[in-house]
XYZ file of C-alpha atoms in Angstrom:
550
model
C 99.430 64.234 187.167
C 96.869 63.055 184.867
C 94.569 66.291 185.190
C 98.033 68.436 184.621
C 98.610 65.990 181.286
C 94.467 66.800 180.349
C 94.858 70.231 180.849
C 98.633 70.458 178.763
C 96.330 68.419 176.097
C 93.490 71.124 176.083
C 95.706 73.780 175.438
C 97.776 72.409 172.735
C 94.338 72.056 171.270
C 93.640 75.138 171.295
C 96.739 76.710 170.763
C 97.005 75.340 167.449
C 94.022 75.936 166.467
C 94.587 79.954 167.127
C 98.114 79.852 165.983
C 97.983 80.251 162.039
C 102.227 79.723 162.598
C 102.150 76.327 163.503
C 103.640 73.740 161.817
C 100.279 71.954 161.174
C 99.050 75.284 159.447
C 95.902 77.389 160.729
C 92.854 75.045 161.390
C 90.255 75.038 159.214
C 88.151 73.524 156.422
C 89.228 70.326 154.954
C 91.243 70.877 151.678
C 89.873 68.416 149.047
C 91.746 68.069 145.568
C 90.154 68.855 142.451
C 91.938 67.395 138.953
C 89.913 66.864 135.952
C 89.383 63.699 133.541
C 89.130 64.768 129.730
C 88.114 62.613 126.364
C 87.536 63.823 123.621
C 84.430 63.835 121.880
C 82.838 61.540 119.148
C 82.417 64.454 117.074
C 81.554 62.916 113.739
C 79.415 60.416 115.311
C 77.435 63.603 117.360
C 76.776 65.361 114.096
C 75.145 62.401 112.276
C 72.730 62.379 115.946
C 71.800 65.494 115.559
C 71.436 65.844 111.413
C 74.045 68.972 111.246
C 74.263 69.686 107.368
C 77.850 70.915 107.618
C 80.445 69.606 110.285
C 82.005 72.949 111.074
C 85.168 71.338 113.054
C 88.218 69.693 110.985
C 90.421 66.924 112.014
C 92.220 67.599 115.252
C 95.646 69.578 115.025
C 99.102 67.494 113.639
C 100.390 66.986 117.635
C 97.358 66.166 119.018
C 99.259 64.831 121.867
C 97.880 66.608 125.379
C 100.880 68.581 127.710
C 98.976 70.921 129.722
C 95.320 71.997 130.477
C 94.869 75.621 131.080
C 91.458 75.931 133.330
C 89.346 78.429 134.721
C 87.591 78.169 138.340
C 85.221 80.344 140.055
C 84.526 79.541 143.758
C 81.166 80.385 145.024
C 81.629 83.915 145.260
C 82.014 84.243 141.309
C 85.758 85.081 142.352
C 88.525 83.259 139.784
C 89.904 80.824 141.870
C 94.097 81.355 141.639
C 93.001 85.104 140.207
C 92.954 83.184 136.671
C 93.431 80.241 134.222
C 95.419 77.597 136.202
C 97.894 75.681 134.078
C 98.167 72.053 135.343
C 99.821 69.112 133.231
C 98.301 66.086 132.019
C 98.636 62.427 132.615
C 98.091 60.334 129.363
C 96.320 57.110 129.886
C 96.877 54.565 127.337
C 93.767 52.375 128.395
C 90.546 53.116 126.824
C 88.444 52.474 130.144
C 85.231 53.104 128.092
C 86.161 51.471 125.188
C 84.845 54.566 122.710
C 87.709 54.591 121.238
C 88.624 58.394 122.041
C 91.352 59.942 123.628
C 91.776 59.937 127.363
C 93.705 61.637 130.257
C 94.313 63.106 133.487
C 95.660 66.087 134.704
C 98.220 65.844 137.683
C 97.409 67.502 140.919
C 98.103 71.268 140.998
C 98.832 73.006 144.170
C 95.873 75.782 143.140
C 93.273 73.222 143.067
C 93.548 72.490 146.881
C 90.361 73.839 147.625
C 87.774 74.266 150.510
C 85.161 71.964 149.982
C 81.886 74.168 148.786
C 80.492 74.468 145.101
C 82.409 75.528 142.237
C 82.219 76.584 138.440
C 84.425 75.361 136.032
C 84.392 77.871 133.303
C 86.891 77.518 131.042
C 88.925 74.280 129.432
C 91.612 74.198 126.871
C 94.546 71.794 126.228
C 97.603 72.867 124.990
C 100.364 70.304 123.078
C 104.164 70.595 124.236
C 104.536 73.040 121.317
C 101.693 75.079 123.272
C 99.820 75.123 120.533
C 95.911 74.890 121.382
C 94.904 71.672 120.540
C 91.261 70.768 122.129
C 88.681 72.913 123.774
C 86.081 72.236 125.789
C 83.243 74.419 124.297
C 80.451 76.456 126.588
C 76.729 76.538 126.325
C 76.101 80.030 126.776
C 77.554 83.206 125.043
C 77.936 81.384 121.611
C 79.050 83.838 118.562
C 77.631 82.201 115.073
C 75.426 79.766 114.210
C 76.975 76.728 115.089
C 76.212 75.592 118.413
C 79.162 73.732 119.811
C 78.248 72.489 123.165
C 75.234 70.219 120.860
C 78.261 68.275 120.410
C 79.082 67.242 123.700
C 77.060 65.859 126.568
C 78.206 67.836 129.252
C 79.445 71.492 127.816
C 80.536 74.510 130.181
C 79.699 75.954 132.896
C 80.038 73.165 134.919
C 79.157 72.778 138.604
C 81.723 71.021 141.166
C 80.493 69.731 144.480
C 83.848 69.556 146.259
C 83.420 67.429 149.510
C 85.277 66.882 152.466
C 87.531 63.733 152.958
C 87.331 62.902 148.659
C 89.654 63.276 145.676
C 87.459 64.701 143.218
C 88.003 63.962 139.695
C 85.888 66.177 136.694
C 85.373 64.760 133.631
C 85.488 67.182 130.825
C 84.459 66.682 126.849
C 86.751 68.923 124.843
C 86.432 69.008 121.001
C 89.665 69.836 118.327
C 89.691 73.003 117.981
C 89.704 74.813 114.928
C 91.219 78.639 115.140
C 88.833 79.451 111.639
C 85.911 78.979 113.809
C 86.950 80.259 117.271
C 84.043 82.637 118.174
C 81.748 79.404 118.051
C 82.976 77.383 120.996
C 80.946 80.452 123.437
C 83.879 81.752 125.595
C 83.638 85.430 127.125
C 87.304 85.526 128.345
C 90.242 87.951 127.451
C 93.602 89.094 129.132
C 91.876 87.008 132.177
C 89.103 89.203 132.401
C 85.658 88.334 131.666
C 84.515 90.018 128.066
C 82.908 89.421 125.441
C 84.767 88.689 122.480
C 84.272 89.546 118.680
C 87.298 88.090 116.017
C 88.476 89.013 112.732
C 90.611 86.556 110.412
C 93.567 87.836 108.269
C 94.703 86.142 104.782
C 97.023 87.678 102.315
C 98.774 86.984 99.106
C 101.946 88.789 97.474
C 102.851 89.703 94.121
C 106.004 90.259 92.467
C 106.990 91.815 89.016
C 105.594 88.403 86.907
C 102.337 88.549 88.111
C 102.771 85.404 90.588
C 100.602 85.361 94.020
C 102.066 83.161 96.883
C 99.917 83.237 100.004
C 101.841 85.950 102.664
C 103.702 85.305 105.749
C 102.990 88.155 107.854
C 102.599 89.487 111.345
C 99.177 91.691 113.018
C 99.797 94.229 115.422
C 96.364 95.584 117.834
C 96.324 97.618 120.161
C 93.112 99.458 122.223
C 92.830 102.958 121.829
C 91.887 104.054 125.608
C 88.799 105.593 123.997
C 88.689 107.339 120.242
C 91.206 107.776 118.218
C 91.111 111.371 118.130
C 91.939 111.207 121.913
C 95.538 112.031 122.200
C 98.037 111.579 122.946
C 98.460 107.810 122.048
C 101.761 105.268 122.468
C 101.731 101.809 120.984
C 104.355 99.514 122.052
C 105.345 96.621 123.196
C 103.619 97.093 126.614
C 100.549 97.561 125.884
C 100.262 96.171 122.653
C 96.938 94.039 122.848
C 97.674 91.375 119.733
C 101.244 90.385 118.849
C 100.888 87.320 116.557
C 102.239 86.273 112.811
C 100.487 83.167 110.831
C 101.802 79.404 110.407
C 103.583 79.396 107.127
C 105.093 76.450 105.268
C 108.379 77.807 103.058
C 109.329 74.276 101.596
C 112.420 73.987 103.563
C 111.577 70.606 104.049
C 110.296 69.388 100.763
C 112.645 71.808 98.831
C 109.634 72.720 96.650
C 108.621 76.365 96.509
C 106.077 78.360 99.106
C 102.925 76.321 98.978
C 100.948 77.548 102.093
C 100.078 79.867 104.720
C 97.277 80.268 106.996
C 95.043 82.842 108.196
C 95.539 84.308 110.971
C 92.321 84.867 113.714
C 92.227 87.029 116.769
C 90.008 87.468 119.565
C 89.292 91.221 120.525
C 87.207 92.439 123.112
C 83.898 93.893 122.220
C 83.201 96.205 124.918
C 78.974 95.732 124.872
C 77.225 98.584 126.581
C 80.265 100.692 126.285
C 79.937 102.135 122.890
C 82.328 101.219 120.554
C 85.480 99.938 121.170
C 88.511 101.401 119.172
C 91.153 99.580 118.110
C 94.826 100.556 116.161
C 96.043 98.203 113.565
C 99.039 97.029 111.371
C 99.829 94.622 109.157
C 103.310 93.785 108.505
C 104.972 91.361 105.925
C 107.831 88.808 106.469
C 110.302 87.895 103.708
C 112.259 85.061 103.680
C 115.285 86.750 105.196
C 112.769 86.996 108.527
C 112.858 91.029 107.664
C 109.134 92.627 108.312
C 107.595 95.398 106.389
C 104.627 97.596 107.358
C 101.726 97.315 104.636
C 98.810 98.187 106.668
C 97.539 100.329 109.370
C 94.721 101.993 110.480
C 91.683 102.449 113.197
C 88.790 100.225 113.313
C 86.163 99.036 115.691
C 84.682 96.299 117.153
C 81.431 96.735 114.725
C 83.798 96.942 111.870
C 84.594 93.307 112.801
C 81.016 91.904 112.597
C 80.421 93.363 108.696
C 78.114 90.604 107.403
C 80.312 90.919 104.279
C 83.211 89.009 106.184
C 80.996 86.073 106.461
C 79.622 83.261 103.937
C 76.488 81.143 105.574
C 76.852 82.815 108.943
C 80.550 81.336 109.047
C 83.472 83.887 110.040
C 85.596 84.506 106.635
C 88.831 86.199 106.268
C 89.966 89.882 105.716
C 91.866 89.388 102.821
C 94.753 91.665 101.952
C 96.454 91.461 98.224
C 100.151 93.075 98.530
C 101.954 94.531 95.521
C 101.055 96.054 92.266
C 99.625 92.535 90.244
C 97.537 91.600 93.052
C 94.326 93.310 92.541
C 91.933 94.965 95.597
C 91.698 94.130 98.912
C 88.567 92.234 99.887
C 85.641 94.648 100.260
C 85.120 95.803 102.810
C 88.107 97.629 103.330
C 89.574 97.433 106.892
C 92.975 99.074 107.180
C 94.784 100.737 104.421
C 97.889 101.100 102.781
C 100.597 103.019 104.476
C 100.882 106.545 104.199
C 104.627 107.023 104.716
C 104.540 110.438 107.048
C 104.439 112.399 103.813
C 106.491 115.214 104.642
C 106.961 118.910 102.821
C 109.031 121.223 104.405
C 110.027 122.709 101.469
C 113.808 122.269 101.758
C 116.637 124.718 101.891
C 117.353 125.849 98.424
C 115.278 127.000 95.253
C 112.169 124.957 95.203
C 109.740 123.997 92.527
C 106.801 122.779 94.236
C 104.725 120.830 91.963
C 102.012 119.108 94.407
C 100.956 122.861 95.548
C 97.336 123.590 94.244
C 96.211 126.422 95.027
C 93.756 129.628 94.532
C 97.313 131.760 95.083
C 99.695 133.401 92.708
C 103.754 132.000 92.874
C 105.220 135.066 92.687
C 108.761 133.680 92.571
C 107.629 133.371 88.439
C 111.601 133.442 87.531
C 112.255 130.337 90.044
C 114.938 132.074 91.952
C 113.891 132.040 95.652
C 112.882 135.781 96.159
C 110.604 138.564 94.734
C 111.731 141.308 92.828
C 110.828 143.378 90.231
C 112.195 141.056 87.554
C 109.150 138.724 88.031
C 107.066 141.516 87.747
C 108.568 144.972 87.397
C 107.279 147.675 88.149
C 104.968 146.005 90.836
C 104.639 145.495 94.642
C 104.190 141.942 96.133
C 101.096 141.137 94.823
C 98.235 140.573 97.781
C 96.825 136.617 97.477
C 100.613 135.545 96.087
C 103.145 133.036 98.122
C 106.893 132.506 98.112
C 108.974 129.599 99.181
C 111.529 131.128 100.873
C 114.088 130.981 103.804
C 113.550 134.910 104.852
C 109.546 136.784 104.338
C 111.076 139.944 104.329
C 112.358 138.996 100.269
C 108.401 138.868 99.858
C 108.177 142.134 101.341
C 109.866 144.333 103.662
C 107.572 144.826 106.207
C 107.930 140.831 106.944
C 110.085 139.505 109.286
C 113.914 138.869 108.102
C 115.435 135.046 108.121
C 116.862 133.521 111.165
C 114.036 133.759 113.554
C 113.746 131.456 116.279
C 112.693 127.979 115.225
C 113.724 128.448 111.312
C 115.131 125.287 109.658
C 115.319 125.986 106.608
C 112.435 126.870 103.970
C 108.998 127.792 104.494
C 106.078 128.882 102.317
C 105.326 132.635 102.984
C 101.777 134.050 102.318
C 100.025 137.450 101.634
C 96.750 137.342 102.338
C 94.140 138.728 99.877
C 90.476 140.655 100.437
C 89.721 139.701 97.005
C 88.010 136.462 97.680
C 87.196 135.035 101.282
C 87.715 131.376 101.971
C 90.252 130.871 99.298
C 92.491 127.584 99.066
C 95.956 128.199 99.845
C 97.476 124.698 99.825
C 95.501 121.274 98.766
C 97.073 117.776 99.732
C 95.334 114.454 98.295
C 95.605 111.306 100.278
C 96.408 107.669 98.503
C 93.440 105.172 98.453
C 91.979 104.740 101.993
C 89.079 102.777 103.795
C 86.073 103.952 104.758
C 86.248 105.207 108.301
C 90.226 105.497 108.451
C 91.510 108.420 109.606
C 94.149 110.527 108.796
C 96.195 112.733 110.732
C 98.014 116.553 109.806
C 100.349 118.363 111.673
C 101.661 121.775 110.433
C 104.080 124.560 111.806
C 102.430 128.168 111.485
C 103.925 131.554 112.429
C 102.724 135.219 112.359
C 105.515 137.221 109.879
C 103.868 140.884 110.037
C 105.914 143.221 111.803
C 105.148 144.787 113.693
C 102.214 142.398 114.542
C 98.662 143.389 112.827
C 97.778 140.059 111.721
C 94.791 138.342 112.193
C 95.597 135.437 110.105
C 92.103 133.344 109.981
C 92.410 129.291 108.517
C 90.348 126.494 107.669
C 91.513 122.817 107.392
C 88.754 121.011 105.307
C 88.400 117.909 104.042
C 86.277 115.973 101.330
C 85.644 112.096 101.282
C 83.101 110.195 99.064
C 81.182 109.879 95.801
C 79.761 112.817 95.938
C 82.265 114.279 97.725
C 81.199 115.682 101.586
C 83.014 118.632 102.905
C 84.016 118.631 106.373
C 85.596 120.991 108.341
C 88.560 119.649 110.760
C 89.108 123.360 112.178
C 88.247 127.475 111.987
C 90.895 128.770 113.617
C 93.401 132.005 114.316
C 97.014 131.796 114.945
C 97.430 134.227 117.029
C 95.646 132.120 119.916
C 97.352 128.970 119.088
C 100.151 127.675 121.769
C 103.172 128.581 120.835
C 106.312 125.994 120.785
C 109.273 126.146 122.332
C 110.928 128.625 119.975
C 107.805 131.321 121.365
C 107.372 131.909 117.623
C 106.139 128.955 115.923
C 102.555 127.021 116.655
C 102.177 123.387 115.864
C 99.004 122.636 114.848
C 97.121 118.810 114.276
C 93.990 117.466 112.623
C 92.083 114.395 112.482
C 90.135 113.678 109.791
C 87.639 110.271 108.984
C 87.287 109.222 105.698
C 83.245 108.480 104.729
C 83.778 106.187 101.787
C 86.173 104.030 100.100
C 88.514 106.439 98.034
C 91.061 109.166 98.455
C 90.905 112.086 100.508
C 91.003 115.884 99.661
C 92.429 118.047 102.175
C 92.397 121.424 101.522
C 93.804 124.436 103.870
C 92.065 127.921 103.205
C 92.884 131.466 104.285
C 88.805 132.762 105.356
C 90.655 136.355 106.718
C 88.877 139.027 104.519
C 91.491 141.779 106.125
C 93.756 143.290 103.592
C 95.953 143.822 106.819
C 95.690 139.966 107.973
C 96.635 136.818 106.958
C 100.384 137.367 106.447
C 101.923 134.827 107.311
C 104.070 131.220 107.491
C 103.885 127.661 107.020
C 106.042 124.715 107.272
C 106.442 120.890 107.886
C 103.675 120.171 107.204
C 103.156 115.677 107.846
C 100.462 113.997 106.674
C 99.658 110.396 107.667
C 97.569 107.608 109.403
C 99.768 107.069 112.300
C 98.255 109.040 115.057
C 101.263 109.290 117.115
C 101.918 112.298 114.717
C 100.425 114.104 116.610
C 102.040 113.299 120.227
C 103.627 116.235 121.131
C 101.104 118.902 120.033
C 99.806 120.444 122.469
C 95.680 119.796 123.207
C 94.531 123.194 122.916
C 95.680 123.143 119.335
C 94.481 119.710 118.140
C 91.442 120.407 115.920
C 91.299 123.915 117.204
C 87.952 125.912 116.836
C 88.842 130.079 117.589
């Protein structure tokens, strides 16, 4: 009996130990608990130590009161431990055990900090009030941005090794300084969206202006969001799913003092900077809030991750604020520009009645010189439809008869009808100008064309060019024919986009030219024509005719 009891024993061993269902769990390594112990530092005494001229941290945030740590753990491996930052709550402990007179606690265990005993990094350190507003930060001593070296103010900055052992309760201490969101890039994290990046930041400020000349600071909300590689790579969506910065600035209305809006703070994001990647794109806006909570777009525009390290945006090496003035009494924008005002998808489509278009410049006659939608020999009797001359017009064939008649497929109305002229090659046909923009913005143009010739001998040869700066530089966005252009649904109209970057400060010239030097070309239509600096403008268009070269 006693070597039958032996052998049950032997196999109960072993069967457990093999068995990863048993209600002992799988055998294995010893688990041993990791929680952390955090004070905060002696700041003010640290930077008399170490003769800093200028303290670059403030006092510690209102509710300085600890909730919640969120940390970051990488096992041996360099693998995150819990795939991320590991949210565990904290213990306040009212005795100062070191008598320094600084605040101290504990965090509670945490189910993902059951580890296998082995050496660990702890990487990342921040403590959050019950408003989950960051509070403290414990700051690295790598990967700094600025010249402020944080971790000189602590004794025992991150990374930090952890020797978990078997059969202990291990217990981290961890020095965390208040943090201060004006100086974020200087406490030397890497981390965004749980991956490990590096990290560049821009601040936002902004005051508003109304009809008596009076600024109050601006409430107002920044929208990012990563363009998956250039702008001019469409097509583009930006919402709510992907949107990569979604936050609006502390603001103080007086509803508690019942005094009038005193102040608002900036606003300061982290975005990734992509290193070794070339430069990272990003899409931006700017909207306002009133006190109603009602937001208003302002701003918008492309930028980049070198746009955000402009010397100009800092004073003594310290990160300084894009400031943005809204409304007519304000004054600039802080130089350098960054995103610009909103261009409000100007639209012509040239309506549905007479027309008088009075933003047209162009090289072309108006034939319609009696204003009343067609071309007869009352504007000019005795004479044909003059070659190099344009109507606005709901049917080409009032131009001339050998154009098509109204109610082809796709018509909506109005469109501008052209003749094209051998007179003079490369002349401007139509010649938009663009509000004030910044300096690498771009701008986006979409336009319906259509062949009118019938039967079809058209050629019909354009050029979309553009001028930017002080002096002006020409650039061409396309050469192109319409015949090869992909046709929309109708099978008779082409939608055609452009992108075009601005090279300076200033307003933009964009000019559309007929090159065809074919009295038998170049007759033919153009309508709805949107200009703006949204790119999802052009979502829709097809590829092939997005900045098309032909």
């Amino acid at each position: 009996m006693a070597y039958v009891a032996l052998l049950a024993m032997v196999m109960t061993s072993c069967s457990k130990e093999d068995n990863p269902d048993s209600p002992d769990g799988p055998a294995g390594e010893e688990m041993v608990t990791l929680s952390f112990k955090g004070a905060l530092s002696d700041f003010n005494r640290k930077v008399e130590t170490k003769q800093a001229v200028d303290a670059p941290i403030g006092g510690c945030f209102e509710d300085a009161d600890p909730a919640y740590v969120m940390a970051g753990v990488k096992d041996g491996g360099g693998n995150w431990v819990s795939g991320g930052y590991i949210k565990v709550d904290v213990i306040p402990i009212t005795v100062d055990s070191d008598s320094d007179g600084n605040t101290n606690y504990l965090t509670f265990e945490a189910e993902e900090l059951e580890l296998e005993q082995g050496i660990y990094s702890l990487e990342y350190f921040a403590v959050y009030n019950s408003n989950d507003d960051l509070i403290l930060m414990a700051p690295r001593s790598d990967n700094n941005y600025g010249p402020y070296s944080f971790h000189n103010f602590v004794d025992f900055p991150l990374p930090q090794e952890i020797d978990l052992r078997a059969g202990t309760k291990h217990y981290q201490e961890v020095e965390v300084l208040c943090y201060d969101e004006q100086d974020v890039q200087e406490y030397g994290y890497l981390f965004f969206d749980f991956e490990e990046l590096p990290l560049t930041y821009i601040c936002f400020f902004g005051n508003e202006c109304d009809d008596d000349g009076r600024h109050r600071p601006s409430h107002f909300r920044v929208k990012v969001w990563e363009y998956p590689s250039i702008p001019s790579d469409l097509p583009v969506a930006f919402t709510d799913d992907n949107i990569l910065v979604d936050d609006t600035n502390d603001y103080n209305n007086g509803e508690n003092s019942g005094e009038e809006i005193t102040q608002a703070d900036p606003l300061c994001i982290p975005l990734p900077d992509r290193n070794g990647e070339g430069e990272t794109w990003f899409y931006g806006e700017i909207w306002t809030i009133d006190a109603q909570g009602n937001e208003t777009l302002i701003r918008r525009g492309d930028f980049t991750d070198e746009d955000t390290k402009d010397p100009n945006f800092e004073i003594n090496g310290k990160q300084k604020y894009w400031h943005f003035r809204e409304g007519p009494y304000c004054g600039e924008d802080s130089d350098p520009c960054l995103l610009s005002s909103v261009v409000e998808d100007w639209v012509q489509d040239f309506g549905t009645g007479v027309v008088s278009l009075t933003n047209l410049q162009t090289d072309y006659i108006d034939v319609d010189t009696n204003n009343d939608g067609d071309y007869t020999n009352a504007d000019n009797p005795a004479a044909t439809a003059p070659f190099g001359g344009y109507l606005i017009t709901n049917d080409p064939s009032k131009y001339w008869s050998g154009f098509v008649g109204p109610n082809q497929p796709g018509d909506d109305g109005n469109m501008i009808v052209f003749d094209g002229s051998p007179d003079k090659s490369d002349r401007v046909i139509y010649t938009m100008e663009t509000p004030e923009l910044c300096a690498g913005d771009t701008y986006f143009l979409k336009m319906r064309v259509k062949d009118i010739s019938s039967p079809d001998q058209n050629n019909a040869r354009l050029r979309v060019r553009y001028r930017t700066g002080n002096p002006e530089s020409g650039v061409t966005a396309g050469n192109f024919l319409i015949d090869p252009l992909v046709t929309d649904a109708s099978s008779v109209w082409k939608t055609v986009g452009f992108t075009m970057t601005a090279t300076e400060d200033g307003s933009m010239i964009i000019r559309i030219r007929d090159r065809e030097e074919d009295n038998t070309g170049n007759d033919f239509a153009m309508d709805d024509i949107v200009l703006s600096n949204d790119p999802t403008i052009l979502n829709g268009v097809n590829p092939a005719n997005i900045n098309p070269s032909n």
